[in-house]
Short mmCIF file of C-alpha atoms in Angstrom, two decimals:
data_model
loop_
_atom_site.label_atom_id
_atom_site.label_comp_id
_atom_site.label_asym_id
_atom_site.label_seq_id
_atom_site.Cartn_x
_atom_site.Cartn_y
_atom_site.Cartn_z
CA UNK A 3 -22.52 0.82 -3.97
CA UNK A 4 -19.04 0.89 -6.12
CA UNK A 5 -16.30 -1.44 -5.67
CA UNK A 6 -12.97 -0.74 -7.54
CA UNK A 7 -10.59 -3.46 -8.25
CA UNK A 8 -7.09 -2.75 -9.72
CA UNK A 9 -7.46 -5.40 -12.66
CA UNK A 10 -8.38 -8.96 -12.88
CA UNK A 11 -5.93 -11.21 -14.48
CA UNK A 12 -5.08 -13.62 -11.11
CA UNK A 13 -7.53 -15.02 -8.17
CA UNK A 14 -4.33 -14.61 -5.23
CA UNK A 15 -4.16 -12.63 -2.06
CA UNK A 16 -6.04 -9.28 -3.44
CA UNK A 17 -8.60 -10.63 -4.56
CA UNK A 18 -9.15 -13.20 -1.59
CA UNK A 19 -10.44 -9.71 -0.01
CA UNK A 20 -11.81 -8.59 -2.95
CA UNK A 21 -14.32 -12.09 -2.35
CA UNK A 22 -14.72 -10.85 1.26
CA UNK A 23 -16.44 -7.32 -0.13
CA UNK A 24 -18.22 -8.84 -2.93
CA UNK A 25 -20.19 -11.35 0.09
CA UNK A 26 -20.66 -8.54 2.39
CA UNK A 27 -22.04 -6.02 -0.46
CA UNK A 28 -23.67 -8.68 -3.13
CA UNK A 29 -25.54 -6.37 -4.78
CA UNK A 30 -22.48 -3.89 -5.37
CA UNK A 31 -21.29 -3.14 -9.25
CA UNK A 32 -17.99 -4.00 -9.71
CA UNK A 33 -15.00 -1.93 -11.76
CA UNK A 34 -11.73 -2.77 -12.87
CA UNK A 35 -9.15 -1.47 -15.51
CA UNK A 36 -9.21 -5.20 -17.11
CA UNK A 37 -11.01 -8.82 -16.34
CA UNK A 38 -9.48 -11.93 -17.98
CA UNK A 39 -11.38 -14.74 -15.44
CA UNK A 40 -13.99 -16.45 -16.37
CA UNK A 41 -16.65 -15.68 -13.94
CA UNK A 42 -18.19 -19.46 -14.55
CA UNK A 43 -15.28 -20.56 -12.61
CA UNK A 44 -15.12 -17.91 -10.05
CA UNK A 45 -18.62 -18.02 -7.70
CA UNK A 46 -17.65 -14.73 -6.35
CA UNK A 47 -18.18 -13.03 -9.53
CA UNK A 48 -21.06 -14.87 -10.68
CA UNK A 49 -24.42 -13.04 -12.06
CA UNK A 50 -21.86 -9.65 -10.56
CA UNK A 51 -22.27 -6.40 -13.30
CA UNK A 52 -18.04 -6.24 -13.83
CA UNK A 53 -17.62 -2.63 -15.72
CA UNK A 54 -13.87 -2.25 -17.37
CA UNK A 55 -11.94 0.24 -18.97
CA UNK A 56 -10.99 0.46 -22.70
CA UNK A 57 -7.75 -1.35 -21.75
CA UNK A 58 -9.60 -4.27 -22.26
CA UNK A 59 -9.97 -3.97 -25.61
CA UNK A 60 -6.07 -2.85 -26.58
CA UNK A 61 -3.92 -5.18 -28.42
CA UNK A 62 -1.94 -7.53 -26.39
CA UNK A 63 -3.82 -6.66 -22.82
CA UNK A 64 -4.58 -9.94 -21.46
CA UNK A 65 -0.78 -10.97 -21.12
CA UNK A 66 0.76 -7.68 -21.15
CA UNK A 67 -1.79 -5.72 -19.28
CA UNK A 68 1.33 -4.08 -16.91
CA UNK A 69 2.65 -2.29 -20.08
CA UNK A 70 -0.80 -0.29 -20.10
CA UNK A 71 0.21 1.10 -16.69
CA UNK A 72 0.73 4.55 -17.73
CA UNK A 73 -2.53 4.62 -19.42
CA UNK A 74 -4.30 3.34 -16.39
CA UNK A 75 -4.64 6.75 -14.35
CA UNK A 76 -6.84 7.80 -17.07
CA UNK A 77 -8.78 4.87 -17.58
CA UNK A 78 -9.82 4.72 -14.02
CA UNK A 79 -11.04 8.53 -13.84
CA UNK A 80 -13.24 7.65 -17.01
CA UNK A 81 -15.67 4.84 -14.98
CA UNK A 82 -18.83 7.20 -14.48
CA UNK A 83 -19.49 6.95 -10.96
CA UNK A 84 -21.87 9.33 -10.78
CA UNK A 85 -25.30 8.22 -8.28
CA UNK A 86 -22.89 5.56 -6.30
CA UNK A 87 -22.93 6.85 -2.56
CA UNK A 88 -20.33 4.60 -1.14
CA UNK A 89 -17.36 3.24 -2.86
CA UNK A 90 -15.21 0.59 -1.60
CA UNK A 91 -11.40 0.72 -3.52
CA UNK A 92 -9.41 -2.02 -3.07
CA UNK A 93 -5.94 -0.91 -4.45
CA UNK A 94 -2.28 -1.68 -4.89
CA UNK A 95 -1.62 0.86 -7.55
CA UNK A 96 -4.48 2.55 -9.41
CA UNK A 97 -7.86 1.46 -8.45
CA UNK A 98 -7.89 4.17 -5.33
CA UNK A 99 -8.07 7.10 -8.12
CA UNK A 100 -11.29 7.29 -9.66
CA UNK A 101 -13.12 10.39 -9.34
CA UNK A 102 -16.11 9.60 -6.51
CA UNK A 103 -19.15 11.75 -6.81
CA UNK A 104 -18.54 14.76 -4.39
CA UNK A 105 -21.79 13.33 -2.04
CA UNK A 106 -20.40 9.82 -2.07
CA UNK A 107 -18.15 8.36 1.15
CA UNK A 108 -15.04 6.62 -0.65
CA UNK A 109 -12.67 4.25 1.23
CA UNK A 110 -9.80 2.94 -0.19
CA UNK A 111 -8.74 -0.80 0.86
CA UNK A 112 -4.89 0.17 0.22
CA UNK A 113 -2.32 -3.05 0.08
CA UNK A 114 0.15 -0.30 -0.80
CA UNK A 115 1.42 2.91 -2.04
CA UNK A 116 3.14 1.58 -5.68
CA UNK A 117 6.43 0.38 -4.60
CA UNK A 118 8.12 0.41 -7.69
CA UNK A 119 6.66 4.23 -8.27
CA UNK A 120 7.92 4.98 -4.99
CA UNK A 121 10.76 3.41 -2.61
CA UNK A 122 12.10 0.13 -5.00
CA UNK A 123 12.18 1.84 -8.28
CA UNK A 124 15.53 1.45 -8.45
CA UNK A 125 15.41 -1.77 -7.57
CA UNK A 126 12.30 -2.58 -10.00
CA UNK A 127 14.34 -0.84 -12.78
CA UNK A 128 18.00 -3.26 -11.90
CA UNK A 129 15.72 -5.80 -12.04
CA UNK A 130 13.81 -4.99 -15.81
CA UNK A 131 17.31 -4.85 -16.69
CA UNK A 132 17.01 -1.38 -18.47
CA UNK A 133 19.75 1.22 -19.08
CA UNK A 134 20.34 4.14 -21.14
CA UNK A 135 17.08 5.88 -23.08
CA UNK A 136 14.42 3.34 -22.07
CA UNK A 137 15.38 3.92 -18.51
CA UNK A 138 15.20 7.25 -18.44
CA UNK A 139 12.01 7.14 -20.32
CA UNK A 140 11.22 4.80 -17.67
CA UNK A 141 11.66 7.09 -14.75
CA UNK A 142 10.02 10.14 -16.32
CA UNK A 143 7.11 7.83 -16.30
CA UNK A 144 7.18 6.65 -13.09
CA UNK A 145 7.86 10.65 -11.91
CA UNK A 146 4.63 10.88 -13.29
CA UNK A 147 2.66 7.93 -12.15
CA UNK A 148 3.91 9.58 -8.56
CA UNK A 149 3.14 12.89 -9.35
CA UNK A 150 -0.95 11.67 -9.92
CA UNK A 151 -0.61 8.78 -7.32
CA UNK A 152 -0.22 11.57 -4.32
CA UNK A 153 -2.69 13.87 -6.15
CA UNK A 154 -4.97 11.10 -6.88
CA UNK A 155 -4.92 10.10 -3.15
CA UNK A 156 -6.11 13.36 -1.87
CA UNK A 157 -9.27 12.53 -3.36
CA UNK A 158 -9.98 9.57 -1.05
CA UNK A 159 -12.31 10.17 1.87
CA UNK A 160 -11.12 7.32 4.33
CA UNK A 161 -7.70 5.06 4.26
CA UNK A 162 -8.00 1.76 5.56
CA UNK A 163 -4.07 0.24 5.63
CA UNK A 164 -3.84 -3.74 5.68
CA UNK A 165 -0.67 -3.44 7.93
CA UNK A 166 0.60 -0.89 10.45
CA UNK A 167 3.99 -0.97 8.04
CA UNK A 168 1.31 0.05 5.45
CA UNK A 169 -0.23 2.48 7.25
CA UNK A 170 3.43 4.23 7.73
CA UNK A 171 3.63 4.20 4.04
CA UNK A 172 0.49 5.79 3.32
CA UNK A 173 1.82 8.39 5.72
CA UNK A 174 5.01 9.07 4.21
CA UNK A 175 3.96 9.20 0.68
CA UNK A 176 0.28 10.13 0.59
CA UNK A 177 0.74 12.41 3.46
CA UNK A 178 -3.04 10.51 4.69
CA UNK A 179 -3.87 8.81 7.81
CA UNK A 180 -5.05 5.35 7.57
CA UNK A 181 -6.86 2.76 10.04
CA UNK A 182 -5.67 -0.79 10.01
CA UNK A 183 -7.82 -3.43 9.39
CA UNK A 184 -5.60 -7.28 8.35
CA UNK A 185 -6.65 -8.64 5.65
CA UNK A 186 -9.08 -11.88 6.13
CA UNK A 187 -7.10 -15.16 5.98
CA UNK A 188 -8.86 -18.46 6.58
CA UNK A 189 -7.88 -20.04 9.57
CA UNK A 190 -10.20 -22.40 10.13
CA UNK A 191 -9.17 -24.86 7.67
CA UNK A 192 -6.21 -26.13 9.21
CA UNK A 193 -5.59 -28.88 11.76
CA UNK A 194 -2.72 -27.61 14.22
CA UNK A 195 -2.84 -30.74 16.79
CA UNK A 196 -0.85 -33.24 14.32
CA UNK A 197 2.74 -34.37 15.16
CA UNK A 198 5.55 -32.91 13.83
CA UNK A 199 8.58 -34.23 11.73
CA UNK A 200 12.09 -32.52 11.42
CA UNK A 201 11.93 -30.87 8.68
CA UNK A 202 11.85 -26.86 7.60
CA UNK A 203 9.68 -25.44 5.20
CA UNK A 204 9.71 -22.84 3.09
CA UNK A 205 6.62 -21.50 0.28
CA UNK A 206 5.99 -18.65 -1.62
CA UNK A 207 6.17 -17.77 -5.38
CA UNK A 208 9.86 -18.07 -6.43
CA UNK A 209 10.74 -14.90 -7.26
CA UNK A 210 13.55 -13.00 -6.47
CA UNK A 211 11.90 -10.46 -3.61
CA UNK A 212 10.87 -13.34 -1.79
CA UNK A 213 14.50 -13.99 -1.16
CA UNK A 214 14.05 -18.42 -1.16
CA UNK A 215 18.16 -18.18 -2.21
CA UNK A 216 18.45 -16.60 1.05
CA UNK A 217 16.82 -19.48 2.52
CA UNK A 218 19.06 -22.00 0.25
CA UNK A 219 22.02 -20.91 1.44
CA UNK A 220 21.37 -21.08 5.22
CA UNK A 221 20.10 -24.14 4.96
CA UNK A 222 23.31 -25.07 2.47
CA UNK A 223 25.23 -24.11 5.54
CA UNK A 224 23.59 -26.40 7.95
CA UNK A 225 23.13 -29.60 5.96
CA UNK A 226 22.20 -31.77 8.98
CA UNK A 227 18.78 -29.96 8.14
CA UNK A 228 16.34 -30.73 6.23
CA UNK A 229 14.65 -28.34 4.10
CA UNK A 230 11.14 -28.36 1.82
CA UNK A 231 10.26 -25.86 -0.76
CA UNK A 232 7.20 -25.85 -2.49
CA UNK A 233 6.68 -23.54 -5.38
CA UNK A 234 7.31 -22.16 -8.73
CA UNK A 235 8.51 -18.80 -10.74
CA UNK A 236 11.39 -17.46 -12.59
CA UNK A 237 13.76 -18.10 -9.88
CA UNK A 238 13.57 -21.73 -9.53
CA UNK A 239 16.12 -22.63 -12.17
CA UNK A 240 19.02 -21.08 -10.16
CA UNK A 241 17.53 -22.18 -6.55
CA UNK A 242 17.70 -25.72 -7.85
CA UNK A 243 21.38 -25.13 -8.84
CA UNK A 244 21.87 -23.62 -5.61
CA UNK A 245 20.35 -25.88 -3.27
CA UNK A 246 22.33 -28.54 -1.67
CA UNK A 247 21.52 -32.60 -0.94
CA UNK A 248 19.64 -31.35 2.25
CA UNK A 249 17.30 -29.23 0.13
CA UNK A 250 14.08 -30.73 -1.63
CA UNK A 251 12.30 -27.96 -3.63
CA UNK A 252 8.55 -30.11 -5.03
CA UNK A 253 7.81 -27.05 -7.41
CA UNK A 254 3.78 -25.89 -7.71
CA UNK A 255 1.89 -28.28 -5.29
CA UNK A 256 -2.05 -28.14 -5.02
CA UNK A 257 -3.48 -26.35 -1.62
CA UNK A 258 -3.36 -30.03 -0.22
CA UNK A 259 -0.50 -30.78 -0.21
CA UNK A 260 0.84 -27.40 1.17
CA UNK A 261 -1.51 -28.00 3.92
CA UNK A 262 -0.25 -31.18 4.65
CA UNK A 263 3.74 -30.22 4.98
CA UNK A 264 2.08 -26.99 6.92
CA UNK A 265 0.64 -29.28 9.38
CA UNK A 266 3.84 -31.15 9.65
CA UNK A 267 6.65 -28.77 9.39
CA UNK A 268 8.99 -28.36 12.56
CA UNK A 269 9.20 -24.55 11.65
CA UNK A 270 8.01 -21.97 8.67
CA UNK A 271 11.12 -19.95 7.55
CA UNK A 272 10.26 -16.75 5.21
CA UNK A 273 12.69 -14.00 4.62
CA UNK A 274 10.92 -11.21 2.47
CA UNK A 275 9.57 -7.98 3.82
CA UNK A 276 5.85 -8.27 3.26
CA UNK A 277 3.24 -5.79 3.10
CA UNK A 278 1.19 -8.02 5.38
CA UNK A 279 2.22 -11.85 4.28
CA UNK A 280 -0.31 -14.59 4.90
CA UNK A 281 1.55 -17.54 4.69
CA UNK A 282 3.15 -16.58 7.69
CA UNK A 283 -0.38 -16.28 9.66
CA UNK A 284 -1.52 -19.93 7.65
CA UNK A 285 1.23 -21.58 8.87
CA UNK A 286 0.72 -20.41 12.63
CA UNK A 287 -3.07 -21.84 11.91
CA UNK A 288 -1.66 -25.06 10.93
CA UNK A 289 0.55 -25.37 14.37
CA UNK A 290 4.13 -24.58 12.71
CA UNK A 291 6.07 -21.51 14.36
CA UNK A 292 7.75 -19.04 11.98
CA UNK A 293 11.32 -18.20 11.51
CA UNK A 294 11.25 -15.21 9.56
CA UNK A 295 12.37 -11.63 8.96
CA UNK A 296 11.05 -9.48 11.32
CA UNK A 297 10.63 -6.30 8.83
CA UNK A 298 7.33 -5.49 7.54
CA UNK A 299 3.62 -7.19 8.19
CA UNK A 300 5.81 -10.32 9.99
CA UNK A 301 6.68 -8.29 12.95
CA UNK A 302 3.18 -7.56 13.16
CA UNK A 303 1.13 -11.34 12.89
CA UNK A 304 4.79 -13.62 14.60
CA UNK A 305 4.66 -13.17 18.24
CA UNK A 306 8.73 -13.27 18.61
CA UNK A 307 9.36 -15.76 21.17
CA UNK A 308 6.11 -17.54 21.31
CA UNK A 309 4.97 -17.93 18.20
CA UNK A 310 8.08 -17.78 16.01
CA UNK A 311 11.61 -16.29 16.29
CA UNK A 312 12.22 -12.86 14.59
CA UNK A 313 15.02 -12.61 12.26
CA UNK A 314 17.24 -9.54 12.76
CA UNK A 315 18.76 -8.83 9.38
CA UNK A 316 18.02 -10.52 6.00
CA UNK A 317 20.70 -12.44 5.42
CA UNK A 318 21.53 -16.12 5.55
CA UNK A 319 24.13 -15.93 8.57
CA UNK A 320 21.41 -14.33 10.66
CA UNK A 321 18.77 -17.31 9.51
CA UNK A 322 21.29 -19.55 10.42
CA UNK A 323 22.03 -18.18 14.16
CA UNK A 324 17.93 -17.91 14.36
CA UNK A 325 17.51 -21.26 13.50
CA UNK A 326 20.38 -22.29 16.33
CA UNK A 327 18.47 -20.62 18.54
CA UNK A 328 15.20 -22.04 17.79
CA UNK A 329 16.40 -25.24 18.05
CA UNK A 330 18.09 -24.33 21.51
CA UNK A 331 14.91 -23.10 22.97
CA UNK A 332 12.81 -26.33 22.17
CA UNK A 333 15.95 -28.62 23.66
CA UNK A 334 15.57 -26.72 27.06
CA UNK A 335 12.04 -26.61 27.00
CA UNK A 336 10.38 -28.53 24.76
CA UNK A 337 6.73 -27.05 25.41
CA UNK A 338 8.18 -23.90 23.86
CA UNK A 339 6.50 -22.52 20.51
CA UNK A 340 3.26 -24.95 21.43
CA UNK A 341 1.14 -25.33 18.58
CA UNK A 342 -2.05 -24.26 20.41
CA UNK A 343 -0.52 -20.66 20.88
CA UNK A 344 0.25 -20.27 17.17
CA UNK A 345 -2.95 -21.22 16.18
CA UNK A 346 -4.76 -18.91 18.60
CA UNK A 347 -2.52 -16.05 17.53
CA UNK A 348 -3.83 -16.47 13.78
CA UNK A 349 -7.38 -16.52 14.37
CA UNK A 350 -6.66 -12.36 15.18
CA UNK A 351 -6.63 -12.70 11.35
CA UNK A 352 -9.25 -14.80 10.34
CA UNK A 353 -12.01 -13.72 8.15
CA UNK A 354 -15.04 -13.09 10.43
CA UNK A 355 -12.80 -10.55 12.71
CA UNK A 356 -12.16 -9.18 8.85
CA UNK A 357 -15.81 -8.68 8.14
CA UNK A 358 -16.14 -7.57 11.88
CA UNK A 359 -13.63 -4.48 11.88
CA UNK A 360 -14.40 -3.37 8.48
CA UNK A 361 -17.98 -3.74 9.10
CA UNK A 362 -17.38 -1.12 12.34
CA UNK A 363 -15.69 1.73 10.48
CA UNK A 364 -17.98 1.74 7.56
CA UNK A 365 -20.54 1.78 9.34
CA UNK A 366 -18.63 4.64 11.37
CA UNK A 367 -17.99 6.56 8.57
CA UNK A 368 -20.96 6.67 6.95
CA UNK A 369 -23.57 7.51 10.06
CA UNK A 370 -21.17 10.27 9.97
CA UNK A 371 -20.65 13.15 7.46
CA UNK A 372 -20.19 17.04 8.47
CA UNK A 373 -22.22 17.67 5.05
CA UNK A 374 -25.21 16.25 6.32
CA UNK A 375 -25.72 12.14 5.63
CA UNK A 376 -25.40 10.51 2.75
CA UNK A 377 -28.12 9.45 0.44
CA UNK A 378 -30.84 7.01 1.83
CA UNK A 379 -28.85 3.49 -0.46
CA UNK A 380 -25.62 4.63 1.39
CA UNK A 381 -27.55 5.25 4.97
CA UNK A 382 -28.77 2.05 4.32
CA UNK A 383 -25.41 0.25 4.69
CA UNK A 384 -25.05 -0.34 8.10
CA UNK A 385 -22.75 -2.14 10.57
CA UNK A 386 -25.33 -4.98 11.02
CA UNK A 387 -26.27 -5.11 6.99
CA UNK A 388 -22.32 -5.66 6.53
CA UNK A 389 -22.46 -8.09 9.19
CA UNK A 390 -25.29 -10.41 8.10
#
């Protein structure tokens, strides 16, 4: 078995599934355009066979491994894959094109179709800050990168989406069907039965898609509220300038301690439109309810009305009248948004119903094959060997 990884630069949410394959397949071979983590540090990767490309090797790739994207398509079709009867990609961009051998069963794990080759290149462009012939460099690049994203995709055997939004995605610009299987999220190591103080919080990587000065400015609005934000990124210069007295951003803070204001928090508030988002489903496991923007994988993991409130448009006048109404909801009843209900709803996520559901369609798929079966190593991979 083959598992493709975009590139390897950052443990985050990716490759917390990548970790979930790597345990259910551990004697699997491992490929990826680039790896800059030191597998000491990493036990997932460990004594693991980790095959790259010759981006590796190119001048400046370990901090500027993004400006190699155009030379990625071809570095991925040059892993020989050849005697590998299942492979597993797990892709946000390029990882899902390699070129399988014809007999193998090849699944992509798809976060999502390229956004900035596809629906927010504008946005991804206003946002480099390019104009005149580097832009329209730019785009002829990106015309291309679509051009061998769709074609590339036709040469997947099975989709699996991590969202339903995803799966509409894949739809749209793969023209593919996908199953949806969440990606794992561990619920299990939060307490959601401790009391809570009055006080909002907010978490995520402060950049601007994440839309925290969103957050700042509703909460600027109602300053008999307290907020907390925890984290860091190019955007927290102008958040601090932004916020008001009523606004405490701590900056990067150790798991701990954003389990500890999770636990606490009257209410999670998060305003971007996520693929799938898990800090949404980790603060339902620690007991906190959501306030958030109900576009995207929210409206999918916040139960609107029980385990959070659904935010109509994103803008701060909307978080503000959500937030009213919140508030309202737990003065007339105050059993409303109960802590035990959140946490239930994010154990639908957690990683053993993960394992569980992906476990099911592989083992679907591969008992399965008009050509005849696969070869006896892929045979061999069944529902219970994923499982154990």
């Amino acid at each position: 078995m083959a598992i493709v990884h975009d590139w390897l630069v950052t443990w985050a949410g990716a490759e917390k599934v990548l970790e979930e394959f790597l345990t259910l397949f551990p004697s699997a071979e491992l490929f990826t355009t680039v790896n800059f983590l030191d597998k000491a540090n990493i036990p997932a990767l460990r004594g693991r066979t980790i095959h790259t490309s010759y981006i590796q090797r190119l001048p400046g790739a370990r901090k500027h491994y993004r400006r190699y994207l155009p030379l990625m398509p071809a570095a991925v079709e040059q892993f020989d894959l050849k005697g590998f009867d299942l492979i597993l990609s797990s892709s946000h961009a390029v990882a899902k094109g390699i070129i399988p051998d014809p007999s193998a069963v090849h699944v992509c794990y798809c976060y999502s179709p390229m956004r900035y080759a596809w629906d927010m290149q504008h946005q991804y462009l206003r946002q480099a800050g390019v104009r005149g012939i580097k832009a329209a460099l730019m785009r002829w690049q990106l015309h291309k990168l679509r051009l061998w994203d769709f074609a590339s995709a036709q040469r997947v055997d099975h989709f699996i989406a991590i969202s339903y939004y995803i799966q509409r995605r894949i739809a749209c610009f793969y023209r593919r069907e996908a199953e949806v299987v969440y990606p794992p999220v561990d619920t299990e190591r939060y307490r959601h039965d401790r009391p809570r103080e009055n006080f909002y919080l907010a978490a995520s990587r402060l950049v601007p898609y994440k839309r925290l000065d969103l957050i700042v400015e509703a909460f600027n609005h109602m300053p008999e509220r307290s907020l907390v934000v925890i984290g860091d990124g190019p955007e927290r210069r102008r958040l601090e300038a932004l916020a008001g007295s009523n606004v405490t951003l701590l900056g990067y803070q150790e798991d701990a301690v954003l389990i500890d204001h999770l636990e606490r928090a009257r209410a999670f508030v998060f305003m971007a439109e996520e693929d799938f988002g898990i800090l949404p489903v980790e603060a339902q496991a620690a007991g906190a309810p959501v306030i958030g923007y109900g576009i995207g994988g929210l409206s999918e993991t916040v139960i609107d009305g029980e385990t959070g409130v659904h935010v109509a448009w994103q803008q701060a006048e909307a978080l503000c009248q959500a937030v009213d109404a919140f508030e309202r909801c737990q003065a007339e009843n105050p059993d409303a948004y109960p802590a035990t209900v959140c946490s239930a709803n994010a154990r639908r996520f957690g990683r053993a119903v993960f394992r569980a559901e992906l476990s099911k369609r592989l083992g679907a798929w591969l008992s399965y094959c008009p050509e005849g079966p696969p070869r006896s190593a892929a045979t061999s991979v069944s529902a219970d060997r994923c499982q154990s």
